Short mmCIF file of C-alpha atoms and ligand atoms in Angstrom, two decimals:
data_model
loop_
_atom_site.label_atom_id
_atom_site.label_comp_id
_atom_site.label_asym_id
_atom_site.label_seq_id
_atom_site.Cartn_x
_atom_site.Cartn_y
_atom_site.Cartn_z
CA MET A 21 -43.01 40.37 38.24
CA GLY A 22 -43.35 40.96 42.01
CA SER A 23 -45.20 43.81 43.70
CA LEU A 24 -44.29 46.17 46.56
CA ASP A 25 -45.99 43.78 48.97
CA ASP A 26 -43.56 40.99 48.10
CA LEU A 27 -40.46 42.96 49.16
CA PRO A 28 -38.69 42.03 52.41
CA ARG A 29 -39.50 44.60 55.08
CA ILE A 30 -37.16 46.47 57.37
CA SER A 31 -38.25 47.33 60.91
CA ALA A 32 -40.75 50.11 61.53
CA ARG A 33 -39.78 52.49 64.30
CA GLY A 34 -42.95 54.08 65.69
CA VAL A 35 -45.41 56.29 63.84
CA PHE A 36 -42.69 57.92 61.74
CA GLY A 37 -42.03 54.61 60.04
CA SER A 38 -38.61 53.22 59.20
CA PHE A 39 -36.77 56.47 59.93
CA GLY A 40 -37.55 56.65 63.61
CA ARG A 41 -37.01 59.86 65.55
CA THR A 42 -33.32 59.94 66.39
CA SER A 43 -30.06 59.85 64.46
CA ALA A 44 -29.24 56.50 66.06
CA GLU A 45 -32.53 55.02 64.83
CA ARG A 46 -32.00 56.37 61.34
CA LEU A 47 -28.50 54.89 61.23
CA ALA A 48 -29.86 51.58 62.50
CA MET A 49 -32.22 51.63 59.54
CA GLN A 50 -29.31 52.19 57.14
CA ARG A 51 -27.48 49.24 58.70
CA GLU A 52 -30.48 47.02 58.05
CA VAL A 53 -30.44 48.07 54.41
CA ALA A 54 -26.68 47.43 54.18
CA ALA A 55 -27.16 43.91 55.56
CA ALA A 56 -30.06 42.94 53.26
CA ASP A 57 -29.39 40.34 50.61
CA ALA A 58 -32.37 41.20 48.38
CA PRO A 59 -31.92 43.93 45.73
CA LEU A 60 -34.76 46.01 47.20
CA VAL A 61 -36.27 46.24 50.66
CA ARG A 62 -39.43 47.93 51.81
CA GLY A 63 -39.77 50.49 54.56
CA ARG A 64 -42.37 53.08 55.50
CA LEU A 65 -42.44 56.88 55.77
CA LEU A 66 -45.40 57.66 58.05
CA HIS A 67 -48.07 55.66 56.17
CA LEU A 68 -46.37 55.73 52.74
CA PRO A 69 -44.47 52.74 51.35
CA LEU A 70 -40.79 53.43 50.82
CA VAL A 71 -38.46 51.36 48.63
CA LEU A 72 -34.77 51.17 49.52
CA PRO A 73 -32.28 49.74 47.01
CA ALA A 74 -29.98 47.44 48.99
CA THR A 75 -27.41 46.40 46.39
CA PRO A 76 -25.00 48.50 44.30
CA GLU A 77 -26.73 47.26 41.10
CA ALA A 78 -30.17 48.38 42.33
CA SER A 79 -28.80 51.80 43.40
CA HIS A 80 -27.09 52.21 40.03
CA GLN A 81 -30.32 51.42 38.23
CA VAL A 82 -32.25 54.12 40.11
CA LEU A 83 -29.60 56.81 39.74
CA VAL A 84 -28.24 56.01 36.29
CA THR A 85 -29.83 53.33 34.08
CA GLN A 86 -33.46 54.16 34.90
CA ALA A 87 -32.91 57.77 35.96
CA LYS A 88 -35.45 58.98 33.38
CA SER A 89 -38.29 57.38 35.36
CA PHE A 90 -37.42 59.21 38.59
CA GLU A 91 -37.64 62.75 39.91
CA LYS A 92 -36.14 64.10 43.10
CA SER A 93 -38.58 63.65 45.94
CA PRO A 94 -40.64 66.87 46.23
CA GLY A 95 -40.09 67.07 50.01
CA LEU A 96 -36.57 68.39 49.65
CA ARG A 97 -37.67 70.84 47.00
CA VAL A 98 -40.38 72.26 49.24
CA LEU A 99 -38.03 72.61 52.21
CA LEU A 100 -35.34 74.32 50.20
CA HIS A 101 -37.72 76.41 48.11
CA ASP A 102 -37.53 79.69 50.07
CA LEU A 103 -33.78 79.47 50.20
CA ALA A 104 -32.62 77.91 46.94
CA GLY A 105 -35.70 78.52 44.72
CA ASP A 106 -35.25 76.90 41.32
CA GLY A 107 -31.50 76.38 41.61
CA LEU A 108 -29.76 73.33 40.19
CA PHE A 109 -30.23 71.18 43.30
CA THR A 110 -34.01 71.66 43.50
CA SER A 111 -35.18 72.20 39.90
CA GLU A 112 -36.55 69.46 37.65
CA GLY A 113 -37.37 68.81 33.99
CA GLU A 114 -36.53 71.25 31.21
CA LEU A 115 -35.37 74.02 33.56
CA TRP A 116 -32.91 71.67 35.29
CA ARG A 117 -31.61 70.31 31.93
CA ARG A 118 -30.99 73.80 30.60
CA GLN A 119 -29.30 74.99 33.78
CA ARG A 120 -27.07 71.90 33.98
CA ARG A 121 -26.07 72.46 30.32
CA LEU A 122 -25.27 76.11 31.07
CA MET A 123 -23.31 75.36 34.23
CA ALA A 124 -21.43 72.17 33.30
CA PRO A 125 -18.60 74.05 31.47
CA ILE A 126 -18.06 76.22 34.57
CA PHE A 127 -17.31 73.17 36.76
CA THR A 128 -14.82 71.13 34.71
CA PRO A 129 -11.60 70.02 36.50
CA MET A 130 -9.64 72.49 34.37
CA ALA A 131 -11.96 75.41 35.24
CA MET A 132 -11.86 74.47 38.92
CA SER A 133 -8.06 74.35 39.15
CA GLN A 134 -7.95 78.17 39.13
CA PHE A 135 -9.36 78.06 42.68
CA ALA A 136 -6.53 75.90 44.11
CA GLY A 137 -4.44 78.93 45.12
CA ALA A 138 -7.35 80.60 46.93
CA MET A 139 -8.15 77.35 48.75
CA ARG A 140 -4.60 77.17 50.06
CA THR A 141 -4.49 80.88 50.98
CA THR A 142 -7.76 80.59 52.89
CA ALA A 143 -6.46 77.59 54.86
CA GLU A 144 -3.14 79.41 55.51
CA ARG A 145 -5.07 82.39 56.89
CA ALA A 146 -7.07 80.12 59.16
CA ALA A 147 -3.78 78.60 60.40
CA VAL A 148 -2.38 82.07 61.16
CA GLY A 149 -5.36 82.60 63.47
CA MET A 150 -4.49 79.46 65.51
CA THR A 151 -2.00 79.40 68.37
CA PRO A 152 -0.37 76.42 70.08
CA GLY A 153 -2.25 75.44 73.23
CA GLN A 154 -5.52 76.86 71.90
CA GLN A 155 -8.70 74.76 72.19
CA ILE A 156 -10.61 74.69 68.93
CA ASP A 157 -13.48 72.82 67.35
CA LEU A 158 -12.21 71.44 64.05
CA ALA A 159 -15.77 71.10 62.72
CA HIS A 160 -16.32 74.81 63.29
CA GLU A 161 -12.93 75.74 61.80
CA SER A 162 -13.64 73.57 58.76
CA THR A 163 -16.99 75.31 58.27
CA ARG A 164 -15.36 78.74 58.44
CA ILE A 165 -12.74 77.73 55.90
CA ALA A 166 -15.17 76.02 53.50
CA MET A 167 -17.57 78.96 53.71
CA THR A 168 -14.78 81.39 52.88
CA VAL A 169 -13.51 79.19 50.03
CA VAL A 170 -16.90 78.98 48.34
CA GLY A 171 -17.70 82.66 49.05
CA ASN A 172 -14.37 83.55 47.46
CA ALA A 173 -14.98 81.31 44.44
CA LEU A 174 -18.47 82.80 43.97
CA PHE A 175 -17.82 86.49 44.52
CA GLY A 176 -14.04 86.89 44.40
CA VAL A 177 -14.01 88.41 47.90
CA ASP A 178 -11.52 87.54 50.61
CA THR A 179 -13.56 87.89 53.75
CA PHE A 180 -16.61 85.72 53.74
CA ASP A 181 -17.55 83.75 56.81
CA GLU A 182 -20.19 83.77 59.53
CA ALA A 183 -18.80 87.09 60.74
CA ASP A 184 -19.98 88.53 57.44
CA ALA A 185 -23.68 89.55 57.38
CA MET A 186 -24.39 87.37 54.36
CA GLY A 187 -22.56 84.37 55.86
CA ALA A 188 -24.54 84.78 59.08
CA ALA A 189 -27.84 85.02 57.20
CA LEU A 190 -27.09 81.91 55.14
CA THR A 191 -26.05 80.02 58.25
CA ALA A 192 -29.34 81.00 59.94
CA ALA A 193 -31.41 79.95 56.91
CA LEU A 194 -29.51 76.67 56.58
CA GLY A 195 -30.03 76.02 60.28
CA TRP A 196 -33.75 76.30 59.69
CA VAL A 197 -33.61 73.83 56.75
CA ASN A 198 -31.64 71.43 58.95
CA GLY A 199 -34.33 71.52 61.62
CA ALA A 200 -37.22 71.25 59.15
CA LEU A 201 -35.74 68.27 57.29
CA ILE A 202 -36.78 65.92 60.04
CA SER A 203 -40.26 67.39 60.45
CA PRO A 204 -42.98 64.75 59.87
CA MET A 205 -45.29 67.54 58.59
CA ILE A 206 -43.48 67.42 55.27
CA VAL A 207 -45.42 64.29 54.23
CA PRO A 208 -48.95 65.77 54.59
CA HIS A 209 -47.57 68.92 52.95
CA ILE A 210 -46.50 66.98 49.86
CA LEU A 211 -49.81 65.14 49.73
CA VAL A 212 -51.69 68.48 49.63
CA LEU A 213 -49.30 69.80 46.97
CA ASP A 214 -49.74 66.68 44.82
CA ALA A 215 -53.51 66.71 45.19
CA THR A 216 -53.83 70.39 44.12
CA ARG A 217 -51.44 69.78 41.22
CA ARG A 218 -53.50 66.81 39.97
CA LEU A 219 -56.81 68.65 40.43
CA ALA A 220 -55.49 71.75 38.67
CA SER A 221 -54.47 69.67 35.65
CA ARG A 222 -58.08 68.38 35.36
CA THR A 223 -59.91 71.71 35.74
CA ARG A 224 -60.19 74.93 33.74
CA GLY A 225 -60.94 78.65 34.20
CA PRO A 226 -61.15 80.35 37.63
CA LEU A 227 -60.98 77.04 39.56
CA ARG A 228 -57.75 76.13 37.84
CA ARG A 229 -56.31 79.55 38.62
CA ALA A 230 -57.37 79.28 42.26
CA LEU A 231 -55.80 75.82 42.53
CA GLY A 232 -52.68 77.20 40.85
CA ARG A 233 -52.45 79.85 43.59
CA ILE A 234 -52.82 77.20 46.32
CA GLN A 235 -50.19 75.08 44.61
CA HIS A 236 -47.83 78.05 44.47
CA THR A 237 -48.33 78.66 48.20
CA PHE A 238 -47.58 75.02 48.98
CA GLU A 239 -44.35 75.14 47.03
CA SER A 240 -43.01 76.82 50.18
CA PRO A 241 -42.95 74.93 53.47
CA ILE A 242 -46.03 76.51 55.08
CA LEU A 243 -47.09 73.45 57.10
CA VAL A 244 -43.66 72.89 58.58
CA PRO A 245 -43.53 74.43 62.08
CA GLY A 246 -41.61 77.67 62.36
CA SER A 247 -41.29 78.03 58.59
CA ARG A 248 -42.49 81.62 58.56
CA GLY A 249 -40.40 82.46 61.61
CA GLN A 250 -39.04 85.94 61.97
CA ALA A 251 -35.42 84.80 62.04
CA LEU A 252 -35.81 83.00 58.71
CA ARG A 253 -37.57 86.00 57.14
CA ALA A 254 -34.88 88.39 58.36
CA ALA A 255 -32.12 86.10 57.08
CA MET A 256 -33.77 85.77 53.67
CA ALA A 257 -34.11 89.58 53.40
CA VAL A 258 -30.35 90.01 53.94
CA ILE A 259 -29.55 87.31 51.36
CA GLU A 260 -31.92 88.76 48.76
CA ALA A 261 -30.63 92.32 49.21
CA ARG A 262 -26.94 91.40 49.08
CA ILE A 263 -27.20 89.18 46.01
CA HIS A 264 -29.44 91.63 44.20
CA GLU A 265 -26.98 94.44 44.88
CA THR A 266 -23.98 92.39 43.71
CA ILE A 267 -25.68 91.25 40.50
CA THR A 268 -26.84 94.79 39.67
CA GLU A 269 -23.35 96.13 40.26
CA ARG A 270 -21.78 93.46 38.06
CA ARG A 271 -24.29 94.03 35.26
CA ARG A 272 -23.63 97.79 35.47
CA ASP A 273 -19.83 97.77 35.41
CA GLY A 274 -19.75 95.05 32.72
CA SER A 275 -16.28 93.81 33.68
CA VAL A 276 -15.50 90.12 33.31
CA ARG A 277 -14.03 88.61 36.47
CA HIS A 278 -12.96 85.09 37.10
CA ASP A 279 -15.33 84.21 39.89
CA LEU A 280 -18.32 81.91 39.54
CA LEU A 281 -20.81 84.79 39.68
CA SER A 282 -19.31 86.36 36.55
CA ARG A 283 -19.33 83.00 34.83
CA LEU A 284 -22.98 82.47 35.70
CA LEU A 285 -23.87 85.96 34.44
CA HIS A 286 -22.02 85.36 31.17
CA ALA A 287 -22.99 81.72 30.59
CA ARG A 288 -24.68 81.17 27.21
CA ASP A 289 -26.68 78.12 26.25
CA ALA A 290 -24.81 76.31 23.45
CA ASP A 291 -28.10 74.95 22.04
CA GLU A 292 -30.49 77.84 22.48
CA GLY A 293 -28.14 80.80 22.97
CA GLY A 294 -30.03 82.25 25.99
CA SER A 295 -28.54 83.37 29.29
CA MET A 296 -29.86 83.33 32.87
CA THR A 297 -32.25 85.87 34.34
CA ASP A 298 -31.15 87.69 37.52
CA ALA A 299 -33.67 85.61 39.51
CA GLN A 300 -32.13 82.40 38.18
CA VAL A 301 -28.59 83.60 38.95
CA ARG A 302 -29.75 84.40 42.50
CA ASP A 303 -31.11 80.87 42.94
CA GLU A 304 -27.90 79.32 41.59
CA VAL A 305 -25.67 81.49 43.77
CA VAL A 306 -27.51 80.49 46.95
CA THR A 307 -27.59 76.84 45.84
CA LEU A 308 -23.86 76.75 45.20
CA PHE A 309 -23.12 78.48 48.45
CA VAL A 310 -25.25 76.09 50.49
CA ALA A 311 -24.35 72.88 48.61
CA GLY A 312 -20.73 73.92 48.41
CA HIS A 313 -19.63 74.48 51.98
CA GLU A 314 -21.51 72.40 54.54
CA THR A 315 -20.68 69.14 52.72
CA THR A 316 -16.95 69.76 52.33
CA ALA A 317 -16.67 71.14 55.86
CA THR A 318 -18.30 68.01 57.30
CA SER A 319 -15.91 65.72 55.42
CA LEU A 320 -12.90 67.74 56.54
CA ALA A 321 -13.98 67.49 60.17
CA TRP A 322 -14.29 63.69 59.88
CA CYS A 323 -10.84 63.51 58.24
CA PHE A 324 -9.22 65.27 61.20
CA TYR A 325 -10.98 62.91 63.58
CA LEU A 326 -10.05 59.76 61.64
CA LEU A 327 -6.41 60.83 61.29
CA ALA A 328 -6.16 61.52 65.02
CA ARG A 329 -7.26 57.93 65.63
CA HIS A 330 -4.77 56.53 63.11
CA PRO A 331 -1.43 58.18 63.91
CA GLU A 332 0.56 55.97 61.51
CA ILE A 333 -1.54 57.14 58.55
CA ARG A 334 -1.46 60.71 59.86
CA ALA A 335 2.35 60.64 59.85
CA ARG A 336 2.38 59.64 56.19
CA VAL A 337 -0.16 62.35 55.31
CA VAL A 338 1.96 64.96 57.12
CA ALA A 339 5.05 63.80 55.17
CA GLU A 340 3.11 64.29 51.94
CA ALA A 341 2.01 67.76 53.08
CA ASP A 342 5.63 68.67 53.94
CA ALA A 343 6.79 67.60 50.48
CA LEU A 344 4.33 70.07 48.98
CA GLY A 345 6.57 72.89 50.22
CA ASP A 346 5.79 76.53 50.78
CA GLY A 347 5.36 77.80 47.25
CA PRO A 348 2.04 79.19 46.04
CA LEU A 349 -0.33 76.67 44.56
CA THR A 350 -1.10 77.90 41.07
CA GLU A 351 -2.59 74.67 39.88
CA PHE A 352 -3.69 71.47 41.52
CA GLU A 353 -1.64 68.37 40.85
CA PRO A 354 -3.62 65.62 42.58
CA GLU A 355 -0.70 63.14 42.38
CA ARG A 356 1.24 65.31 44.85
CA LEU A 357 -1.48 64.73 47.43
CA GLU A 358 -2.17 61.13 46.48
CA LEU A 359 -2.51 59.65 50.00
CA THR A 360 -4.31 62.74 51.34
CA THR A 361 -6.84 62.35 48.53
CA ARG A 362 -7.36 58.69 49.43
CA VAL A 363 -7.89 59.68 53.07
CA PHE A 364 -10.51 62.20 51.98
CA ARG A 365 -12.24 59.58 49.83
CA GLU A 366 -12.25 57.04 52.66
CA ALA A 367 -13.75 59.66 55.03
CA LEU A 368 -16.47 60.26 52.41
CA ARG A 369 -17.13 56.51 52.37
CA LEU A 370 -17.45 56.14 56.14
CA TYR A 371 -19.35 59.39 56.64
CA PRO A 372 -21.02 60.42 53.36
CA PRO A 373 -22.20 64.00 54.09
CA VAL A 374 -25.32 63.48 51.96
CA MET A 375 -26.24 60.03 53.08
CA MET A 376 -29.52 59.50 51.21
CA PHE A 377 -30.88 60.60 47.86
CA PRO A 378 -34.69 60.72 47.93
CA ARG A 379 -36.38 59.96 44.60
CA ARG A 380 -39.93 59.32 43.39
CA THR A 381 -41.08 57.39 40.33
CA THR A 382 -42.72 59.54 37.64
CA GLU A 383 -44.37 56.53 35.93
CA ALA A 384 -45.01 52.84 36.54
CA ILE A 385 -41.73 50.95 36.14
CA GLU A 386 -40.11 47.63 36.77
CA LEU A 387 -37.12 47.83 39.09
CA CYS A 388 -35.12 44.67 39.79
CA GLY A 389 -38.15 42.49 39.08
CA THR A 390 -40.60 44.53 41.17
CA GLU A 391 -43.39 46.67 39.75
CA LEU A 392 -43.38 50.18 41.21
CA PRO A 393 -46.48 52.37 40.69
CA PRO A 394 -46.11 56.06 39.79
CA ARG A 395 -45.15 58.32 42.75
CA THR A 396 -43.45 55.50 44.69
CA LEU A 397 -40.79 56.87 47.04
CA VAL A 398 -37.38 55.30 46.41
CA PHE A 399 -34.53 56.46 48.67
CA VAL A 400 -31.00 55.52 47.59
CA SER A 401 -28.65 55.30 50.57
CA ALA A 402 -24.97 56.09 50.01
CA TRP A 403 -24.36 55.18 53.67
CA ALA A 404 -25.81 51.68 53.23
CA GLN A 405 -23.83 51.05 50.03
CA HIS A 406 -20.63 52.21 51.73
CA ARG A 407 -21.07 49.73 54.61
CA ARG A 408 -21.84 46.57 52.64
CA ALA A 409 -19.52 43.88 53.91
CA ASP A 410 -19.53 41.99 50.59
CA VAL A 411 -18.15 45.04 48.74
CA TRP A 412 -16.06 46.66 51.51
CA PRO A 413 -14.48 43.97 53.72
CA ASP A 414 -14.53 44.99 57.39
CA PRO A 415 -16.64 47.99 56.37
CA ASP A 416 -16.40 50.04 59.59
CA ARG A 417 -12.59 50.11 59.50
CA PHE A 418 -10.78 53.24 58.24
CA ASP A 419 -8.48 52.11 55.42
CA PRO A 420 -7.50 54.60 52.70
CA ASP A 421 -5.82 51.76 50.75
CA ARG A 422 -9.28 50.74 49.61
CA PHE A 423 -8.83 53.53 47.06
CA LEU A 424 -5.62 52.23 45.53
CA PRO A 425 -6.34 52.08 41.78
CA GLU A 426 -6.06 48.28 41.52
CA ARG A 427 -8.60 47.80 44.32
CA GLU A 428 -10.96 50.42 42.98
CA ALA A 429 -11.09 48.68 39.61
CA THR A 430 -12.73 45.61 41.17
CA ARG A 431 -15.70 47.34 42.76
CA PRO A 432 -19.15 47.31 41.13
CA LYS A 433 -20.91 50.43 39.87
CA GLY A 434 -23.20 51.92 42.50
CA SER A 435 -21.00 50.88 45.43
CA TYR A 436 -19.35 54.27 46.08
CA LEU A 437 -21.78 57.18 45.96
CA PRO A 438 -20.63 60.19 48.02
CA PHE A 439 -21.40 62.47 45.07
CA SER A 440 -24.38 60.39 43.82
CA ALA A 441 -24.29 59.21 40.19
CA GLY A 442 -26.13 59.65 36.91
CA PRO A 443 -27.52 62.91 35.57
CA ARG A 444 -27.98 64.51 39.02
CA PHE A 445 -24.49 63.75 40.34
CA CYS A 446 -22.74 66.54 42.22
CA ILE A 447 -21.61 69.32 39.88
CA GLY A 448 -19.12 70.52 42.53
CA MET A 449 -17.30 67.17 42.84
CA HIS A 450 -14.01 68.36 41.30
CA PHE A 451 -14.11 71.50 43.45
CA ALA A 452 -14.60 69.42 46.61
CA MET A 453 -12.02 66.79 45.67
CA MET A 454 -9.47 69.58 45.30
CA GLU A 455 -10.48 71.59 48.34
CA GLY A 456 -10.50 68.68 50.82
CA PRO A 457 -6.90 67.52 50.27
CA ILE A 458 -5.52 71.08 49.90
CA VAL A 459 -7.06 72.30 53.17
CA LEU A 460 -6.02 69.15 55.04
CA ALA A 461 -2.43 69.34 53.80
CA THR A 462 -2.12 73.07 54.50
CA LEU A 463 -3.30 72.78 58.10
CA LEU A 464 -1.46 69.53 58.92
CA ARG A 465 1.83 71.01 57.71
CA ARG A 466 1.53 73.72 60.34
CA PHE A 467 0.01 72.00 63.33
CA HIS A 468 -0.68 68.79 65.11
CA PHE A 469 -4.29 68.70 66.30
CA GLU A 470 -4.56 66.73 69.52
CA ILE A 471 -7.89 65.00 69.92
CA ASP A 472 -8.75 63.05 73.08
CA PRO A 473 -8.22 59.41 71.98
CA ALA A 474 -10.81 58.21 74.49
CA ARG A 475 -13.52 60.34 72.94
CA GLU A 476 -15.59 58.49 70.38
CA ILE A 477 -17.49 60.86 68.10
CA VAL A 478 -20.78 59.69 66.62
CA GLU A 479 -22.79 60.87 63.66
CA ASP A 480 -25.62 63.38 63.74
CA ASP A 481 -27.69 63.13 60.59
CA PHE A 482 -28.88 66.65 60.07
CA ALA A 483 -28.85 68.02 56.51
CA THR A 484 -25.38 66.52 56.36
CA LEU A 485 -23.85 63.72 58.43
CA ARG A 486 -22.05 65.84 61.02
CA PRO A 487 -19.87 64.79 63.93
CA ARG A 488 -22.08 65.20 67.01
CA GLY A 489 -20.67 67.84 69.35
CA GLY A 490 -18.05 68.84 66.77
CA VAL A 491 -14.41 67.71 66.83
CA PRO A 492 -12.76 69.38 69.87
CA ALA A 493 -8.97 69.56 69.63
CA VAL A 494 -5.94 71.30 71.12
CA VAL A 495 -3.58 73.01 68.67
CA ARG A 496 0.03 71.80 69.09
CA ALA A 497 3.09 73.18 67.33
CA ARG A 498 4.87 70.63 65.15
C1 HEM B 1 -17.54 66.71 49.85
C2 HEM B 1 -18.31 67.62 49.30
C3 HEM B 1 -19.61 67.35 48.58
C4 HEM B 1 -20.44 66.26 48.65
C5 HEM B 1 -20.26 65.00 49.47
C6 HEM B 1 -21.55 66.52 47.76
C7 HEM B 1 -22.59 65.63 47.52
C8 HEM B 1 -23.60 65.85 46.59
C9 HEM B 1 -24.61 64.87 46.27
C10 HEM B 1 -24.71 63.48 46.88
C11 HEM B 1 -25.42 65.42 45.33
C12 HEM B 1 -26.61 64.76 44.63
C13 HEM B 1 -27.82 64.58 45.51
C14 HEM B 1 -28.87 63.76 44.83
O1 HEM B 1 -28.61 63.07 43.84
O2 HEM B 1 -30.01 63.78 45.34
C15 HEM B 1 -24.94 66.75 45.07
C16 HEM B 1 -25.51 67.63 44.17
C17 HEM B 1 -25.06 68.92 43.99
N1 HEM B 1 -23.92 69.49 44.54
FE1 HEM B 1 -22.60 68.59 45.78
N2 HEM B 1 -21.39 67.76 47.19
C18 HEM B 1 -20.21 68.29 47.66
C19 HEM B 1 -19.66 69.51 47.31
C20 HEM B 1 -20.23 70.41 46.45
C21 HEM B 1 -19.64 71.67 46.06
C22 HEM B 1 -18.27 72.15 46.50
C23 HEM B 1 -20.54 72.29 45.25
C24 HEM B 1 -20.45 73.63 44.55
C25 HEM B 1 -19.45 74.45 44.56
C26 HEM B 1 -21.70 71.42 45.11
C27 HEM B 1 -22.83 71.69 44.37
C28 HEM B 1 -23.84 70.79 44.10
C29 HEM B 1 -24.98 71.07 43.22
C30 HEM B 1 -25.28 72.39 42.54
C31 HEM B 1 -25.73 69.89 43.15
C32 HEM B 1 -27.01 69.65 42.33
C33 HEM B 1 -26.61 69.05 40.99
C34 HEM B 1 -27.79 68.71 40.10
O3 HEM B 1 -28.83 68.26 40.58
O4 HEM B 1 -27.63 68.87 38.86
N3 HEM B 1 -21.47 70.29 45.84
N4 HEM B 1 -23.82 66.99 45.86
#
């Protein structure tokens, strides 16, 4: 069995290690991983060794086959702690298992189809606000729509966007997370957290309690610059107050509504019979809001951009949207938006909104013939898998036909990962796969969005892989 030292290395980019400091450098790193012909390659995060699965098989092993030996990397958990607490995205172990069990029935395709009508209505309303000749940013419009859709699904309210106090507060808090994600201080922070955790487990009495308090403090991002900033504190106060008020009101009036909040409040564990505390519901609500809009909005923005550059495919998508007609959408029939769905999937391949999934080994394991010690960082890259030339011929080309069923059947497991895979795969996948095509079809039926063909838009890898500078367009009547 080989060791970490035997793995082929990818380039280091300055003191930060393989990641470098800019989006372009980070994407260059992903390209190196995509081009590697070994199952695993080795990089560096500051001074720490970092393992990057290069093949679909290796990625599948980390996320699915050997998932039990991995936890999510604690960095993300620390950064999201103030915002998302112990919600599904950030929790681990028994708490995560219980919450996933409680929430899985809420997110089945059948349960999600009730939101199809609201998705279409929200997109229709956004279209009403657009006038021919108007200059818009399609990335911004997509964010407004996706934020309203998820706000509506969560709380059953119609107006929910950045103009709303809660929407503005969440946007501010998310903006902070975006900035902090690329802070190098997160590594020393995790080292302190790990050290206090290990020491606490070996001590007793007052020392253990003191270490426990330090550990608790370090579960929030105190070393990351600006983390206790006034803007973040003010935003969090608005979020806390609004969610607390809504939960209390719901508990008091006892009515059962069809939104996700009611379902969370009424969810019962099939095995143990318990329900969620208010604090847990709060964490899940914020998690769903954050995980549920930025990702979909980013993919929608890329779809508009890609379609503008491929007018022949756009024409076919518009024909499909026209065939959908004007009637209300009571349920989602994916076959009616078959090509639009393939376009959305291809956009998720080229620009996976969550491009990397950071993991850490919880024990010593063997992965693809290499021995990994406990606490080894292993980052699975959806971006790298999606650009492998041996799996996706001419990988940078936009081609929705890659998702024709007969072509999909030939691809190996682990090669297409926009929603990750294994136990931690995206619980909102069916929601997103419905929302993307519905919003696209609704807007493209009404308008043609003219995007300067000479303008090449590049990726900005913030929390999600956004189009840098947005997607500026002029609204044209059809
Ligand atoms: C195109 C849209 C979306 C994309 C690309 C996406 C992607 C992902 C990915 C890659 C993960 C797993 C990350 C990891 O393994 O480290 C994830 C997890 C998650 N997503 Fe999504 N997501 C999308 C939409 C949504 C929506 C609409 C919701 C909710 C309404 C949602 C809620 C969640 C939650 C709660 C988790 C954590 C699941 C767990 O750990 O058990 N996502 N998402």
